[in-house]
Short mmCIF file of C-alpha atoms and ligand atoms in Angstrom, two decimals:
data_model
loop_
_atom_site.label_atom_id
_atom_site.label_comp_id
_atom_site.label_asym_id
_atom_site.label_seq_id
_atom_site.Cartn_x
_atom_site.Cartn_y
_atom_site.Cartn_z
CA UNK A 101 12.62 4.52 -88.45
CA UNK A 102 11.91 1.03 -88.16
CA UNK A 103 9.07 -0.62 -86.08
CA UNK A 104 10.48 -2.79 -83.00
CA UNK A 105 8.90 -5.84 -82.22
CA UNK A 106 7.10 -5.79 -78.34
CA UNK A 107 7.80 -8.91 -76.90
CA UNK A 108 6.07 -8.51 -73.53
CA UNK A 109 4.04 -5.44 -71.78
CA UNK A 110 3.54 -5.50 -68.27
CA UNK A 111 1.69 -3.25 -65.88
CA UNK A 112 4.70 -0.56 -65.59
CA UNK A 113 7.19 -1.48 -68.19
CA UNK A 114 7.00 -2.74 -72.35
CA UNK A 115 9.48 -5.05 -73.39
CA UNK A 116 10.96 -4.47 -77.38
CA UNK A 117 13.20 -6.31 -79.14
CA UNK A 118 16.49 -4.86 -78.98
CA UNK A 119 19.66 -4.13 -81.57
CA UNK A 120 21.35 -7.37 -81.42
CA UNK A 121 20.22 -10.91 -80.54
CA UNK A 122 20.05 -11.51 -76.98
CA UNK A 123 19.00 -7.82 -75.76
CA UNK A 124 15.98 -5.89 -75.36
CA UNK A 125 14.41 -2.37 -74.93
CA UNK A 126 13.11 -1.86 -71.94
CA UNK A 127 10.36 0.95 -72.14
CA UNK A 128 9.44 2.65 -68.32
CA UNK A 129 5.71 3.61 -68.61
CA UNK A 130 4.01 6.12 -66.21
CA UNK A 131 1.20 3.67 -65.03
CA UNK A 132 0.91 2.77 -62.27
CA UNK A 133 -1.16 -0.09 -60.87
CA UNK A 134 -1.51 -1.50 -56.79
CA UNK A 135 -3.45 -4.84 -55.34
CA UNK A 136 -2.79 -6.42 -58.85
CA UNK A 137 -4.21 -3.94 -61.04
CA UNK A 138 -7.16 -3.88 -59.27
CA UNK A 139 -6.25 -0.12 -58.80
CA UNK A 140 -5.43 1.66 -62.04
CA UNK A 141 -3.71 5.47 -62.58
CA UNK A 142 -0.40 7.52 -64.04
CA UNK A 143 2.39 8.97 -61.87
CA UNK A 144 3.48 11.53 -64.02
CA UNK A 145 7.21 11.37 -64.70
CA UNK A 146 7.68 7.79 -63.02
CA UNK A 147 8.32 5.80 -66.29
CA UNK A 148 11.38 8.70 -66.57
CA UNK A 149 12.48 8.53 -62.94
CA UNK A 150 12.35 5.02 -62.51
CA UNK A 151 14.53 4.34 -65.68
CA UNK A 152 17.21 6.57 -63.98
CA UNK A 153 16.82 5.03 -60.63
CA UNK A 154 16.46 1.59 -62.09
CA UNK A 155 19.92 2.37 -64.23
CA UNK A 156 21.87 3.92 -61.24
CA UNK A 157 20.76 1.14 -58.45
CA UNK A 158 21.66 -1.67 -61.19
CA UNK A 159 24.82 0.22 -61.59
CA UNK A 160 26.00 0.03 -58.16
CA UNK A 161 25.05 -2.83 -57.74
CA UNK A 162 27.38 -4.45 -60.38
CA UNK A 163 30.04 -2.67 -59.30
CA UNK A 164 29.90 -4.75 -56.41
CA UNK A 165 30.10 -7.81 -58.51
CA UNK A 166 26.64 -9.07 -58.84
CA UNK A 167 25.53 -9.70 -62.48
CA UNK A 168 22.50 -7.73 -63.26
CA UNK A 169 20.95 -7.31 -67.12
CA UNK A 170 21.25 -3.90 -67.58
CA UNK A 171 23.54 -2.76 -70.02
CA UNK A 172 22.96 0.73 -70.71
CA UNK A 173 20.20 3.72 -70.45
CA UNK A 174 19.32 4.95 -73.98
CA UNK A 175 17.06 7.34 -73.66
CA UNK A 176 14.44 9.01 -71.06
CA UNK A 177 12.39 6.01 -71.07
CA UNK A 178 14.38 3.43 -72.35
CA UNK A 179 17.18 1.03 -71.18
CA UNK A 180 18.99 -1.63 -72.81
CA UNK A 181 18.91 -4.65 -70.89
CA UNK A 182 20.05 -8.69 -71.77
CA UNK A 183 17.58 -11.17 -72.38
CA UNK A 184 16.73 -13.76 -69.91
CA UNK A 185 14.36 -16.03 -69.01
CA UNK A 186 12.49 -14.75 -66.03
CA UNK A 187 12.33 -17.25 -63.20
CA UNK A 188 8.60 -16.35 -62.30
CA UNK A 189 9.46 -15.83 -58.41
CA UNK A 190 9.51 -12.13 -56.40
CA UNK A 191 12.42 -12.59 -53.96
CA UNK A 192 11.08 -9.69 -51.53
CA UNK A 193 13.80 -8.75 -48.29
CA UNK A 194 12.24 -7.03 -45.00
CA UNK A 195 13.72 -5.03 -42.70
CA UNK A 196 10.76 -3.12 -41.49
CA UNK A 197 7.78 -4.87 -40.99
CA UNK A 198 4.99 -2.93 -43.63
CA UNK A 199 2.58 -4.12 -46.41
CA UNK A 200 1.35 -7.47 -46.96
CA UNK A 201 3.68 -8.99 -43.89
CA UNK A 202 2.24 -6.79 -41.11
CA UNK A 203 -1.12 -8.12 -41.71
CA UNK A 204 0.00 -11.76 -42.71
CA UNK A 205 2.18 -11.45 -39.47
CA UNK A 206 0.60 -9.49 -37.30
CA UNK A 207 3.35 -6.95 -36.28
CA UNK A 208 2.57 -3.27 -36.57
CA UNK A 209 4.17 -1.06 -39.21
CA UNK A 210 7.31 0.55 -38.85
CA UNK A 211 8.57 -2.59 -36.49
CA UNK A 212 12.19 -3.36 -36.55
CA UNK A 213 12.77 -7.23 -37.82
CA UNK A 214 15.11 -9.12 -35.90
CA UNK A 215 16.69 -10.16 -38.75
CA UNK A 216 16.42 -9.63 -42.98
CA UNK A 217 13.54 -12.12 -43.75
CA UNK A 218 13.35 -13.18 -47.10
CA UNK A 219 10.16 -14.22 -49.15
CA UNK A 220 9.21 -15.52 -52.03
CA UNK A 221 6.10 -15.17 -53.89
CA UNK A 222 4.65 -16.74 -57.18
CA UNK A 223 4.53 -14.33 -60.05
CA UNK A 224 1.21 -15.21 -61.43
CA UNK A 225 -1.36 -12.47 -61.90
CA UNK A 226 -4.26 -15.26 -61.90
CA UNK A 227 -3.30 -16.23 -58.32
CA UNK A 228 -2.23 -12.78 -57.00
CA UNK A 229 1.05 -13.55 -56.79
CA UNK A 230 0.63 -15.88 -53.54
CA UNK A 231 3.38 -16.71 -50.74
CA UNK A 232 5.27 -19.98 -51.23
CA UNK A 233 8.35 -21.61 -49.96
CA UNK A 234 11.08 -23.32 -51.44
CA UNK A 235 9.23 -26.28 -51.19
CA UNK A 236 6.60 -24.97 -53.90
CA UNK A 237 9.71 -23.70 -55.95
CA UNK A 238 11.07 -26.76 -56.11
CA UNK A 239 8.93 -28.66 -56.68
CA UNK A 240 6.96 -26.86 -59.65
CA UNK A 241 10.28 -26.84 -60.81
CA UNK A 242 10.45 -22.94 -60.82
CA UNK A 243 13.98 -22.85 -59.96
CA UNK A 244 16.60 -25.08 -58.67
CA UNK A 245 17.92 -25.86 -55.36
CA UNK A 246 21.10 -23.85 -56.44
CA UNK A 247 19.30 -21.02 -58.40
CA UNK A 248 17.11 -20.59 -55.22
CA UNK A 249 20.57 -20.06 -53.28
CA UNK A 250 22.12 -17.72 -55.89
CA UNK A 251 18.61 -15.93 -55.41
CA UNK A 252 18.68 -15.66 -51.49
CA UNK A 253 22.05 -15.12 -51.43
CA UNK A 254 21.64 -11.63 -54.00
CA UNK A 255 18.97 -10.51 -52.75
CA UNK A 256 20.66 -10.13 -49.23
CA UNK A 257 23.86 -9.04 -50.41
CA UNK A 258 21.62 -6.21 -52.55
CA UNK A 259 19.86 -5.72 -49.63
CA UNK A 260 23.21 -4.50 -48.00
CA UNK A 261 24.46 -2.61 -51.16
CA UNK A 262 21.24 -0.69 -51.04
CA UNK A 263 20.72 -0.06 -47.59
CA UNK A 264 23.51 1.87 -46.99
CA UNK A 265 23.18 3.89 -50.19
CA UNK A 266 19.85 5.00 -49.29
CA UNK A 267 20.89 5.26 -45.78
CA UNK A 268 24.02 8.00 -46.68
CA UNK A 269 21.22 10.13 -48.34
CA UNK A 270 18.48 9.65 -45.88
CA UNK A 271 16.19 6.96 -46.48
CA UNK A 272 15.40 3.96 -44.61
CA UNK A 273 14.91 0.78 -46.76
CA UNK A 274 12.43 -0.66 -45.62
CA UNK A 275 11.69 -3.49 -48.12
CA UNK A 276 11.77 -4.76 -51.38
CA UNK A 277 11.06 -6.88 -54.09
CA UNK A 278 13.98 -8.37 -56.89
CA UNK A 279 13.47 -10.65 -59.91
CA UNK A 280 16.17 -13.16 -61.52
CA UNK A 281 16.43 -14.43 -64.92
CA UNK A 282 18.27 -17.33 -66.67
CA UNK A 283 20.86 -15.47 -68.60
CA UNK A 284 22.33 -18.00 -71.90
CA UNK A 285 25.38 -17.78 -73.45
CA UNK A 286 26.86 -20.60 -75.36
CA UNK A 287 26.10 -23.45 -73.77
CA UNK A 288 26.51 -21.96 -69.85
CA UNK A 289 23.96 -20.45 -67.93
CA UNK A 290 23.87 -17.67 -65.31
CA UNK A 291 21.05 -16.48 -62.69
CA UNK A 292 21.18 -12.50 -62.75
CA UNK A 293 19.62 -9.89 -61.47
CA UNK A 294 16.57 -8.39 -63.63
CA UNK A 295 13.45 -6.36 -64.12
CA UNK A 296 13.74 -2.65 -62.22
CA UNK A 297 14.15 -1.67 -58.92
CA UNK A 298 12.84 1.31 -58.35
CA UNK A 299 10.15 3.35 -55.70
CA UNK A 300 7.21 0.76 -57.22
CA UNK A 301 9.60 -2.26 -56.00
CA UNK A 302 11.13 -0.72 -52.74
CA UNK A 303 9.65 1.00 -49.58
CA UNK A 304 11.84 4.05 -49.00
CA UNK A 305 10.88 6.15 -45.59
CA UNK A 306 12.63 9.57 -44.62
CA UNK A 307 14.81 8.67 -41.90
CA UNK A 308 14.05 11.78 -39.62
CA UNK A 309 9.92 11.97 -40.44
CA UNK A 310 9.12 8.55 -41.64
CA UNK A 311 7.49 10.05 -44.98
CA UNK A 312 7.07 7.25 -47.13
CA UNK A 313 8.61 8.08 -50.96
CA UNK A 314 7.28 5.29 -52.90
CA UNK A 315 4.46 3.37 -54.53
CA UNK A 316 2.54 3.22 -50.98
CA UNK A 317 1.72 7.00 -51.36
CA UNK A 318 -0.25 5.84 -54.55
CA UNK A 319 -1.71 2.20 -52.86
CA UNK A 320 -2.67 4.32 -49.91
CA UNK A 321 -3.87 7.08 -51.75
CA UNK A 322 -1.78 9.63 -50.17
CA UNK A 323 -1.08 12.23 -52.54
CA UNK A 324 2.61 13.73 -53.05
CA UNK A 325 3.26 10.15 -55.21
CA UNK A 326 5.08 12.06 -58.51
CA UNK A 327 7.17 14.57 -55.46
CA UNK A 328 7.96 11.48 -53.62
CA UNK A 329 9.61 10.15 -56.45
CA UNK A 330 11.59 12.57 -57.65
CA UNK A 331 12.52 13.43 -54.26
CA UNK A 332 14.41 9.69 -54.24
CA UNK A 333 16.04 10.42 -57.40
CA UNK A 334 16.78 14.32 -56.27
CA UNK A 335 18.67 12.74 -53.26
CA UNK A 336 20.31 9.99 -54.98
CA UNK A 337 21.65 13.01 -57.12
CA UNK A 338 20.13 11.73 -60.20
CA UNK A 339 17.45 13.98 -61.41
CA UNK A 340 16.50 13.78 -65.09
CA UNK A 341 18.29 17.33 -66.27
CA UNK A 342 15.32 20.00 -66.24
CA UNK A 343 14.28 19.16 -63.29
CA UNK A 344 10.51 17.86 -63.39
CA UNK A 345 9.46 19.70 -66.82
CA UNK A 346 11.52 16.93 -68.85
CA UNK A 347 9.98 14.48 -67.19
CA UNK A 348 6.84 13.72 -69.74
CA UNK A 349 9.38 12.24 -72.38
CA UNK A 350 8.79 11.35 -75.71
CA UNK A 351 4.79 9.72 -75.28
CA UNK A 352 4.96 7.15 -78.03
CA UNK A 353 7.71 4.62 -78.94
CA UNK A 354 6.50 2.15 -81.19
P1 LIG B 655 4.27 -6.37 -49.84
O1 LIG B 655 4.49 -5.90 -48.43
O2 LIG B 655 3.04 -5.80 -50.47
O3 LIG B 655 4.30 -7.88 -49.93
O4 LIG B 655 5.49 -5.83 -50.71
C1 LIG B 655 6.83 -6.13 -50.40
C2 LIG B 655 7.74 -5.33 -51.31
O5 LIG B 655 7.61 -5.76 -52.66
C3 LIG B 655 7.47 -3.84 -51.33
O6 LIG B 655 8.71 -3.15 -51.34
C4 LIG B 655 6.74 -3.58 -52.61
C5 LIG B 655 7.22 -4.68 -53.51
N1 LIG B 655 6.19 -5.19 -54.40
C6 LIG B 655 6.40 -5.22 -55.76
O7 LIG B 655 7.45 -4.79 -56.23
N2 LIG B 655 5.43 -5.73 -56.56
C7 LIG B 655 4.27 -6.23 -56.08
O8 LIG B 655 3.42 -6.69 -56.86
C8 LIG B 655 4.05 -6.20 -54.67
C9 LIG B 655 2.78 -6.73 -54.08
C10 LIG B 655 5.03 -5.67 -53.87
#
């Protein structure tokens, strides 16, 4: 078997070249880090679940016409995905005040927003990924004027799609983060959706209790993190065959 190149490894996912120019592997790990990676551990099973939930929300969501990079799931951990050129802002959507906005903001968790409210923040690890407008994106030259409205305009639009997915099987979204990349082909260029979305991107709360089924149960220390996600994936029908026992996949990929 030959060795594949890693182009990138972040904190949850490894990047590999892929089969033919312009793809890549994309390898789900079971780390899991909060408060940029000041907090370190494993979810057990996540790198597995997320790969599933990351290929069946991507899937739905191009059905509905937005361009996304994902191709197709190859294995337990893996997906093939196109290359792009990530443009290095977190579009994050809100419906429910939680996280960094009810402290920034002031509003108590669990508070209904008026409206969506989009955000952006600066991926940079150095500068913990600050807030900034589109006057910063701009102006940095991050994205464009019109990238920044294909952006907004996705993200809510996904934001939709989602919300009434997770909605028919439960779950509240509450919030969550997408990234874009510059997708190349010839001499055009396209701004689609990227990276994962998964419970590390999205809050997800159980409509009738409130129990929170995502990352927060590991920031917060909560316990129940590895149930929580395979509950998502249980009710989203999508449960790695085996239940949880499959769910260690093959360890070592290189
Ligand atoms: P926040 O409330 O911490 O700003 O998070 C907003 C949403 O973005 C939430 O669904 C979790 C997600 N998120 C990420 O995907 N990556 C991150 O690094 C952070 C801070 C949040």
């Amino acid at each position: 078997m030959s060795r594949r190149r890693q182009v990138y490894e972040g904190k949850g996912k490894v990047l590999f070249e892929g089969p033919e120019p312009g793809t890549l592997v994309q390898y789900f790990k079971d780390d899991a880090t909060a408060f940029n990676a000041q907090k370190r551990g494993v979810i057990t099973g996540k790198g597995v679940i997320n790969n599933r939930i990351s290929e069946f929300l991507m899937t739905r969501i191009a059905e509905m016409g937005i361009p996304t990079h994902f191709v197709r799931r190859l294995n337990m951990r893996e997906q093939l995905v196109k290359e792009v050129e990530i443009i290095p802002v977190e579009v994050v959507v809100r419906n429910i005040a939680a996280g960094s906005f009810t402290k920034r903001m002031g509003v108590p968790e669990g508070t209904a927003l008026p409206r969506s409210i989009v955000e952006f923040f600066y991926k940079s690890d150095e500068l913990d990924d600050p807030l900034i407008t589109e006057e910063h994106v701009t102006a940095f030259g991050w994205a464009n004027p019109q990238e920044i409205d294909e952006m907004v305009s996705m993200a809510l639009r996904i934001n939709d799609i989602m919300s009434g997915l997770f909605y028919g099987v439960g779950i509240r979204l509450i919030d969550f983060k997408v990234e874009f990349g510059r997708h190349y082909q010839g001499d055009e260029v396209r701004t689609i959706l990227a990276d994962e979305i998964s419970p590390d991107s999205c809050r997800f709360w159980d409509i009738q209790t409130n129990d929170k089924l995502d990352k927060d149960r590991f920031r917060r220390d909560m316990g129940g993190a590895e149930e929580a996600y395979q509950e998502v994936a249980r009710r989203l029908g999508i449960l790695p065959e085996g239940g949880p026992r499959d769910m260690k996949g093959p360890e070592v990929m290189q």
